[in-house]
PDB file of C-alpha atoms and ligand atoms in Angstrom:
ATOM      1  CA  MET A   1      28.605 -25.757  -8.157  1.00 45.00           C
ATOM      2  CA  ARG A   2      31.656 -23.859  -9.515  1.00 47.00           C
ATOM      3  CA  GLY A   3      32.176 -20.115  -9.310  1.00 46.00           C
ATOM      4  CA  GLU A   4      29.694 -17.783  -7.916  1.00 55.00           C
ATOM      5  CA  ALA A   5      26.587 -19.352  -6.222  1.00 62.00           C
ATOM      6  CA  ALA A   6      23.482 -18.853  -8.310  1.00 67.00           C
ATOM      7  CA  PRO A   7      20.799 -16.663  -6.470  1.00 74.00           C
ATOM      8  CA  ALA A   8      18.272 -18.696  -4.553  1.00 81.00           C
ATOM      9  CA  PRO A   9      15.234 -19.454  -6.780  1.00 85.00           C
ATOM     10  CA  ASP A  10      12.943 -17.161  -4.985  1.00 91.00           C
ATOM     11  CA  VAL A  11      15.315 -14.279  -5.218  1.00 93.00           C
ATOM     12  CA  ALA A  12      15.841 -15.189  -9.058  1.00 93.00           C
ATOM     13  CA  ILE A  13      12.028 -15.316  -9.481  1.00 94.00           C
ATOM     14  CA  ALA A  14      11.715 -11.913  -7.749  1.00 94.00           C
ATOM     15  CA  SER A  15      14.439 -10.409  -9.759  1.00 92.00           C
ATOM     16  CA  ALA A  16      13.115 -11.662 -12.854  1.00 93.00           C
ATOM     17  CA  ARG A  17       9.832 -10.310 -12.218  1.00 93.00           C
ATOM     18  CA  GLU A  18      11.157  -6.724 -11.223  1.00 93.00           C
ATOM     19  CA  ALA A  19      13.316  -6.748 -14.303  1.00 93.00           C
ATOM     20  CA  ALA A  20      10.538  -7.837 -16.836  1.00 95.00           C
ATOM     21  CA  ARG A  21       8.167  -5.361 -15.341  1.00 92.00           C
ATOM     22  CA  THR A  22      10.419  -2.494 -16.098  1.00 92.00           C
ATOM     23  CA  ALA A  23      11.002  -3.433 -19.797  1.00 96.00           C
ATOM     24  CA  PRO A  24       9.071  -0.832 -21.847  1.00 97.00           C
ATOM     25  CA  THR A  25       9.665  -2.423 -25.230  1.00 98.00           C
ATOM     26  CA  LEU A  26      10.491  -5.875 -26.865  1.00 98.00           C
ATOM     27  CA  GLU A  27      14.060  -4.623 -27.375  1.00 98.00           C
ATOM     28  CA  ALA A  28      14.513  -3.526 -23.892  1.00 98.00           C
ATOM     29  CA  LEU A  29      13.145  -6.927 -22.824  1.00 98.00           C
ATOM     30  CA  ARG A  30      15.544  -8.730 -25.064  1.00 98.00           C
ATOM     31  CA  GLU A  31      18.412  -6.683 -23.563  1.00 98.00           C
ATOM     32  CA  LEU A  32      17.349  -7.316 -20.102  1.00 97.00           C
ATOM     33  CA  MET A  33      17.262 -11.161 -20.693  1.00 98.00           C
ATOM     34  CA  GLN A  34      20.649 -11.019 -22.298  1.00 97.00           C
ATOM     35  CA  SER A  35      22.052  -9.541 -19.028  1.00 96.00           C
ATOM     36  CA  PHE A  36      19.958 -11.431 -16.643  1.00 97.00           C
ATOM     37  CA  GLU A  37      22.033 -13.784 -14.395  1.00 95.00           C
ATOM     38  CA  GLY A  38      19.360 -15.545 -12.317  1.00 96.00           C
ATOM     39  CA  CYS A  39      18.772 -18.654 -14.556  1.00 96.00           C
ATOM     40  CA  ALA A  40      21.580 -21.241 -14.632  1.00 95.00           C
ATOM     41  CA  LEU A  41      20.526 -22.317 -18.094  1.00 98.00           C
ATOM     42  CA  LYS A  42      22.091 -19.234 -19.490  1.00 97.00           C
ATOM     43  CA  HIS A  43      25.587 -20.533 -18.624  1.00 96.00           C
ATOM     44  CA  THR A  44      25.010 -23.907 -20.409  1.00 97.00           C
ATOM     45  CA  ALA A  45      23.309 -22.397 -23.508  1.00 98.00           C
ATOM     46  CA  THR A  46      25.276 -20.849 -26.422  1.00 98.00           C
ATOM     47  CA  ARG A  47      22.945 -17.851 -26.531  1.00 98.00           C
ATOM     48  CA  LEU A  48      19.518 -16.454 -25.836  1.00 98.00           C
ATOM     49  CA  VAL A  49      16.848 -17.386 -28.168  1.00 98.00           C
ATOM     50  CA  PHE A  50      14.386 -14.479 -28.003  1.00 98.00           C
ATOM     51  CA  ALA A  51      11.958 -14.831 -30.911  1.00 99.00           C
ATOM     52  CA  ASP A  52      11.446 -14.851 -34.577  1.00 99.00           C
ATOM     53  CA  GLY A  53       8.879 -13.541 -37.026  1.00 98.00           C
ATOM     54  CA  ASN A  54       6.805 -10.374 -36.828  1.00 98.00           C
ATOM     55  CA  PRO A  55       6.207  -8.868 -33.426  1.00 98.00           C
ATOM     56  CA  GLN A  56       3.408  -6.918 -34.830  1.00 98.00           C
ATOM     57  CA  ALA A  57       1.537  -9.988 -36.101  1.00 98.00           C
ATOM     58  CA  ARG A  58      -1.979 -10.697 -34.892  1.00 98.00           C
ATOM     59  CA  ILE A  59      -0.826 -14.260 -33.783  1.00 98.00           C
ATOM     60  CA  MET A  60       1.811 -15.343 -31.572  1.00 99.00           C
ATOM     61  CA  PHE A  61       2.972 -18.945 -31.116  1.00 99.00           C
ATOM     62  CA  VAL A  62       4.730 -20.199 -27.805  1.00 99.00           C
ATOM     63  CA  GLY A  63       6.599 -23.392 -27.487  1.00 98.00           C
ATOM     64  CA  GLU A  64       8.678 -24.859 -24.656  1.00 98.00           C
ATOM     65  CA  ALA A  65      12.503 -24.349 -25.183  1.00 98.00           C
ATOM     66  CA  PRO A  66      15.023 -24.015 -27.775  1.00 98.00           C
ATOM     67  CA  GLY A  67      16.802 -27.237 -28.806  1.00 98.00           C
ATOM     68  CA  ARG A  68      20.296 -27.657 -30.445  1.00 98.00           C
ATOM     69  CA  ASP A  69      19.545 -26.031 -33.692  1.00 98.00           C
ATOM     70  CA  GLU A  70      17.772 -23.128 -32.002  1.00 98.00           C
ATOM     71  CA  ASP A  71      20.790 -22.598 -29.714  1.00 98.00           C
ATOM     72  CA  ILE A  72      23.212 -22.639 -32.647  1.00 98.00           C
ATOM     73  CA  GLU A  73      21.075 -20.138 -34.792  1.00 98.00           C
ATOM     74  CA  GLY A  74      19.656 -18.008 -31.837  1.00 98.00           C
ATOM     75  CA  LEU A  75      15.993 -18.421 -33.332  1.00 98.00           C
ATOM     76  CA  PRO A  76      13.184 -20.559 -32.095  1.00 98.00           C
ATOM     77  CA  PHE A  77      11.897 -23.418 -34.073  1.00 98.00           C
ATOM     78  CA  VAL A  78      14.356 -23.835 -36.852  1.00 98.00           C
ATOM     79  CA  GLY A  79      15.167 -27.528 -36.473  1.00 98.00           C
ATOM     80  CA  ARG A  80      12.929 -30.324 -37.367  1.00 98.00           C
ATOM     81  CA  SER A  81       9.965 -29.366 -35.320  1.00 98.00           C
ATOM     82  CA  GLY A  82      10.340 -25.802 -36.687  1.00 98.00           C
ATOM     83  CA  LYS A  83      10.129 -27.055 -40.222  1.00 98.00           C
ATOM     84  CA  LEU A  84       6.958 -28.874 -39.250  1.00 98.00           C
ATOM     85  CA  LEU A  85       5.729 -25.551 -37.615  1.00 98.00           C
ATOM     86  CA  ASP A  86       6.201 -23.583 -40.726  1.00 98.00           C
ATOM     87  CA  LEU A  87       4.303 -26.189 -42.750  1.00 98.00           C
ATOM     88  CA  MET A  88       1.446 -26.187 -40.239  1.00 98.00           C
ATOM     89  CA  ILE A  89       1.094 -22.357 -40.241  1.00 98.00           C
ATOM     90  CA  GLY A  90       1.814 -22.143 -44.010  1.00 98.00           C
ATOM     91  CA  ALA A  91      -1.175 -24.335 -44.521  1.00 98.00           C
ATOM     92  CA  ILE A  92      -3.392 -21.503 -43.145  1.00 98.00           C
ATOM     93  CA  GLY A  93      -1.525 -18.859 -45.031  1.00 98.00           C
ATOM     94  CA  LEU A  94       0.950 -17.713 -42.325  1.00 98.00           C
ATOM     95  CA  ASN A  95       4.627 -17.446 -42.325  1.00 98.00           C
ATOM     96  CA  ARG A  96       7.398 -15.757 -40.317  1.00 98.00           C
ATOM     97  CA  THR A  97       6.356 -12.344 -41.606  1.00 98.00           C
ATOM     98  CA  THR A  98       2.712 -12.779 -40.497  1.00 98.00           C
ATOM     99  CA  ALA A  99       3.311 -14.654 -37.191  1.00 98.00           C
ATOM    100  CA  TYR A 100       5.477 -14.154 -34.021  1.00 99.00           C
ATOM    101  CA  ILE A 101       7.234 -17.236 -32.556  1.00 99.00           C
ATOM    102  CA  THR A 102       8.879 -17.554 -29.254  1.00 99.00           C
ATOM    103  CA  ASN A 103       9.286 -20.136 -26.344  1.00 98.00           C
ATOM    104  CA  VAL A 104       8.489 -20.004 -22.538  1.00 98.00           C
ATOM    105  CA  ILE A 105      12.191 -20.848 -21.734  1.00 98.00           C
ATOM    106  CA  PRO A 106      14.789 -18.641 -23.891  1.00 98.00           C
ATOM    107  CA  TRP A 107      17.865 -20.857 -23.146  1.00 98.00           C
ATOM    108  CA  ARG A 108      18.343 -24.416 -24.319  1.00 98.00           C
ATOM    109  CA  PRO A 109      18.366 -26.922 -21.512  1.00 98.00           C
ATOM    110  CA  PRO A 110      21.591 -28.952 -21.643  1.00 98.00           C
ATOM    111  CA  GLY A 111      21.049 -32.145 -23.612  1.00 97.00           C
ATOM    112  CA  ASN A 112      17.487 -30.777 -24.368  1.00 96.00           C
ATOM    113  CA  ARG A 113      16.301 -32.112 -21.094  1.00 97.00           C
ATOM    114  CA  THR A 114      12.991 -30.836 -19.675  1.00 97.00           C
ATOM    115  CA  PRO A 115      13.243 -27.549 -17.897  1.00 97.00           C
ATOM    116  CA  THR A 116      12.774 -27.925 -14.176  1.00 97.00           C
ATOM    117  CA  PRO A 117       9.769 -26.239 -12.599  1.00 96.00           C
ATOM    118  CA  GLN A 118      12.079 -23.673 -11.019  1.00 96.00           C
ATOM    119  CA  GLU A 119      13.613 -22.831 -14.174  1.00 97.00           C
ATOM    120  CA  THR A 120      10.190 -22.434 -15.658  1.00 98.00           C
ATOM    121  CA  GLN A 121       9.145 -20.094 -12.814  1.00 97.00           C
ATOM    122  CA  ILE A 122      12.213 -17.922 -13.251  1.00 97.00           C
ATOM    123  CA  CYS A 123      11.605 -17.566 -16.949  1.00 98.00           C
ATOM    124  CA  LEU A 124       7.882 -16.928 -16.610  1.00 98.00           C
ATOM    125  CA  PRO A 125       7.963 -13.142 -15.827  1.00 98.00           C
ATOM    126  CA  PHE A 126       9.857 -12.789 -19.039  1.00 98.00           C
ATOM    127  CA  ILE A 127       7.453 -14.609 -21.373  1.00 98.00           C
ATOM    128  CA  GLN A 128       4.607 -12.889 -19.570  1.00 98.00           C
ATOM    129  CA  ARG A 129       6.037  -9.530 -20.377  1.00 98.00           C
ATOM    130  CA  HIS A 130       6.902 -10.640 -23.857  1.00 98.00           C
ATOM    131  CA  ILE A 131       3.263 -11.583 -24.517  1.00 98.00           C
ATOM    132  CA  GLU A 132       2.028  -8.333 -22.873  1.00 98.00           C
ATOM    133  CA  LEU A 133       4.386  -6.165 -25.130  1.00 98.00           C
ATOM    134  CA  ALA A 134       3.583  -8.114 -28.361  1.00 98.00           C
ATOM    135  CA  ASN A 135      -0.012  -7.843 -27.624  1.00 98.00           C
ATOM    136  CA  PRO A 136      -1.234 -10.403 -30.315  1.00 98.00           C
ATOM    137  CA  ASP A 137      -5.029 -10.862 -30.894  1.00 98.00           C
ATOM    138  CA  LEU A 138      -4.366 -14.719 -30.630  1.00 98.00           C
ATOM    139  CA  LEU A 139      -1.959 -16.685 -28.675  1.00 99.00           C
ATOM    140  CA  VAL A 140      -1.405 -20.340 -29.546  1.00 99.00           C
ATOM    141  CA  THR A 141       0.366 -22.494 -26.906  1.00 99.00           C
ATOM    142  CA  LEU A 142       2.279 -25.379 -28.517  1.00 98.00           C
ATOM    143  CA  GLY A 143       2.240 -28.548 -26.565  1.00 98.00           C
ATOM    144  CA  ASN A 144       1.776 -29.359 -22.870  1.00 98.00           C
ATOM    145  CA  PRO A 145       4.559 -27.395 -21.006  1.00 98.00           C
ATOM    146  CA  SER A 146       3.638 -24.031 -22.706  1.00 98.00           C
ATOM    147  CA  THR A 147      -0.138 -24.511 -22.242  1.00 98.00           C
ATOM    148  CA  GLN A 148       0.026 -25.460 -18.466  1.00 98.00           C
ATOM    149  CA  THR A 149       2.552 -22.778 -17.723  1.00 98.00           C
ATOM    150  CA  LEU A 150       0.887 -20.135 -19.649  1.00 98.00           C
ATOM    151  CA  LEU A 151      -2.866 -20.870 -19.094  1.00 98.00           C
ATOM    152  CA  SER A 152      -2.573 -22.103 -15.577  1.00 97.00           C
ATOM    153  CA  THR A 153      -4.147 -25.458 -16.229  1.00 98.00           C
ATOM    154  CA  ARG A 154      -3.169 -28.890 -14.981  1.00 97.00           C
ATOM    155  CA  GLU A 155      -5.113 -30.638 -17.799  1.00 98.00           C
ATOM    156  CA  GLY A 156      -3.235 -32.432 -20.432  1.00 98.00           C
ATOM    157  CA  ILE A 157      -2.926 -31.384 -23.915  1.00 98.00           C
ATOM    158  CA  MET A 158      -5.367 -33.994 -25.203  1.00 98.00           C
ATOM    159  CA  ARG A 159      -8.139 -32.106 -23.164  1.00 98.00           C
ATOM    160  CA  THR A 160      -6.906 -28.728 -23.718  1.00 98.00           C
ATOM    161  CA  ARG A 161      -6.134 -28.664 -27.414  1.00 98.00           C
ATOM    162  CA  GLY A 162      -8.722 -26.929 -29.714  1.00 98.00           C
ATOM    163  CA  ARG A 163     -10.279 -25.345 -26.494  1.00 98.00           C
ATOM    164  CA  TRP A 164     -10.517 -21.602 -26.025  1.00 98.00           C
ATOM    165  CA  PHE A 165      -8.736 -20.063 -22.887  1.00 98.00           C
ATOM    166  CA  ASP A 166      -8.493 -16.535 -21.685  1.00 98.00           C
ATOM    167  CA  TYR A 167      -5.002 -15.140 -21.317  1.00 98.00           C
ATOM    168  CA  ASP A 168      -4.930 -12.171 -18.948  1.00 98.00           C
ATOM    169  CA  THR A 169      -1.946  -9.875 -19.670  1.00 97.00           C
ATOM    170  CA  GLY A 170      -2.769  -7.643 -16.877  1.00 93.00           C
ATOM    171  CA  GLN A 171      -3.724  -5.027 -19.383  1.00 93.00           C
ATOM    172  CA  ARG A 172      -6.244  -7.200 -21.469  1.00 97.00           C
ATOM    173  CA  THR A 173      -7.621 -10.516 -22.177  1.00 98.00           C
ATOM    174  CA  ILE A 174      -6.267 -12.339 -25.213  1.00 98.00           C
ATOM    175  CA  ARG A 175      -7.856 -15.413 -26.642  1.00 98.00           C
ATOM    176  CA  ALA A 176      -5.606 -18.479 -26.365  1.00 98.00           C
ATOM    177  CA  LEU A 177      -5.770 -21.861 -28.014  1.00 98.00           C
ATOM    178  CA  PRO A 178      -3.626 -24.671 -27.176  1.00 99.00           C
ATOM    179  CA  THR A 179      -2.567 -27.207 -29.838  1.00 98.00           C
ATOM    180  CA  PHE A 180       0.140 -30.105 -30.154  1.00 98.00           C
ATOM    181  CA  HIS A 181       3.729 -29.269 -30.219  1.00 98.00           C
ATOM    182  CA  PRO A 182       5.201 -30.066 -33.783  1.00 98.00           C
ATOM    183  CA  ALA A 183       7.676 -32.302 -31.987  1.00 98.00           C
ATOM    184  CA  TYR A 184       4.822 -34.371 -30.669  1.00 98.00           C
ATOM    185  CA  LEU A 185       3.332 -34.591 -34.160  1.00 98.00           C
ATOM    186  CA  LEU A 186       6.578 -35.785 -35.679  1.00 98.00           C
ATOM    187  CA  ARG A 187       6.457 -38.804 -33.019  1.00 98.00           C
ATOM    188  CA  SER A 188       2.742 -39.295 -33.449  1.00 98.00           C
ATOM    189  CA  PRO A 189       1.566 -38.457 -36.917  1.00 98.00           C
ATOM    190  CA  SER A 190      -1.881 -39.612 -36.399  1.00 98.00           C
ATOM    191  CA  TYR A 191      -2.558 -36.407 -34.245  1.00 98.00           C
ATOM    192  CA  LYS A 192      -1.969 -34.302 -37.319  1.00 98.00           C
ATOM    193  CA  ARG A 193      -5.703 -34.543 -38.069  1.00 98.00           C
ATOM    194  CA  LEU A 194      -6.597 -32.921 -34.893  1.00 98.00           C
ATOM    195  CA  ALA A 195      -3.934 -30.400 -35.266  1.00 98.00           C
ATOM    196  CA  TRP A 196      -5.346 -29.575 -38.710  1.00 98.00           C
ATOM    197  CA  GLN A 197      -8.870 -28.836 -36.961  1.00 98.00           C
ATOM    198  CA  ASP A 198      -7.016 -26.483 -34.459  1.00 98.00           C
ATOM    199  CA  LEU A 199      -5.366 -24.735 -37.427  1.00 98.00           C
ATOM    200  CA  ARG A 200      -8.569 -24.331 -39.180  1.00 98.00           C
ATOM    201  CA  THR A 201     -10.007 -22.762 -35.918  1.00 98.00           C
ATOM    202  CA  ILE A 202      -7.247 -20.281 -35.823  1.00 98.00           C
ATOM    203  CA  ALA A 203      -7.665 -19.487 -39.639  1.00 98.00           C
ATOM    204  CA  LYS A 204     -11.392 -18.755 -39.054  1.00 98.00           C
ATOM    205  CA  VAL A 205     -10.537 -16.451 -36.116  1.00 97.00           C
ATOM    206  CA  LEU A 206      -8.077 -14.779 -38.145  1.00 97.00           C
ATOM    207  CA  ALA A 207     -10.455 -14.274 -41.080  1.00 96.00           C
ATOM    208  CA  GLY A 208     -13.231 -13.113 -38.814  1.00 90.00           C
TER     209      GLY A 208
HETATM  210  N1  LIG B 301      10.853 -26.988 -29.451  1.00 93.17           N
HETATM  211  C1  LIG B 301      10.308 -26.042 -28.904  1.00 93.17           C
HETATM  212  O1  LIG B 301       9.581 -25.959 -27.998  1.00 93.17           O
HETATM  213  N2  LIG B 301      10.865 -24.765 -29.196  1.00 93.17           N
HETATM  214  C2  LIG B 301      11.937 -24.594 -30.196  1.00 93.17           C
HETATM  215  O2  LIG B 301      12.174 -23.446 -30.447  1.00 93.17           O
HETATM  216  C3  LIG B 301      12.371 -25.806 -30.779  1.00 93.17           C
HETATM  217  C4  LIG B 301      11.893 -26.950 -30.568  1.00 93.17           C
END
C-alpha cells in the first residue's frame, strides 16, 4: 500500500457510523461523505456519486455501485442500465423529478469489480442515514447486493423480488420492495416480464 495506511476496517466502520449519525441534512451528509477518508474506493474513483432525482419523492431506488459513466458524470444510473431504469420507471409514470435514486456504494469500484463485504460495511451507515433523511414512503432495492445489504436477507433476488419487506430507519418503518437490477435485465431480458409485475405493484401502492 502506498502513502498513509488506510484505517482498519472496524475503525472505518465505526467512524462512518459516527459521521453519518451526525449529518442533519442530505447536504450535510453529502459533504461528510466527500471528506470521509475511511473507504479506499474513494481514492480510485473520480468522484463521489451521491444521488439523483428528487429527494422529496415518495419513492427511492437503491442500486449497488456506480459504474464508469456514473463515475464520470457524478450521477447514479446514467449509463446503459440507467437508461433502462429510466424506461422502467417511465412505464409507471415516474421520472427523475418524481423519484430519488442512489446506490449502496457511492464510489465506483475499480474496473467495476464487485465491492468487497468490508467496503459495503463501511458504506452502509451512509446509505442508512441517506434513506432515513430522504424518508421515502417506498424503498425499491435494485438487485441482489442492494437487497441483501439493506433488507438483511440472505435469500437471492429470485425469491425476494416482488415481496414486501419492512425497512426500519430507526425512526420509522418503510415498505421496501426488491426487484431486478436493470443491468441484470439487459443480460436476461426474459425477466423483464417479472420486473413489470413488480413495477405494477409499485404503481398500485403509489396510487393508493
Ligand atoms: N449500476 C448500479 O448499481 N448503479 C449505478 O449507478 C449504475 C449501475
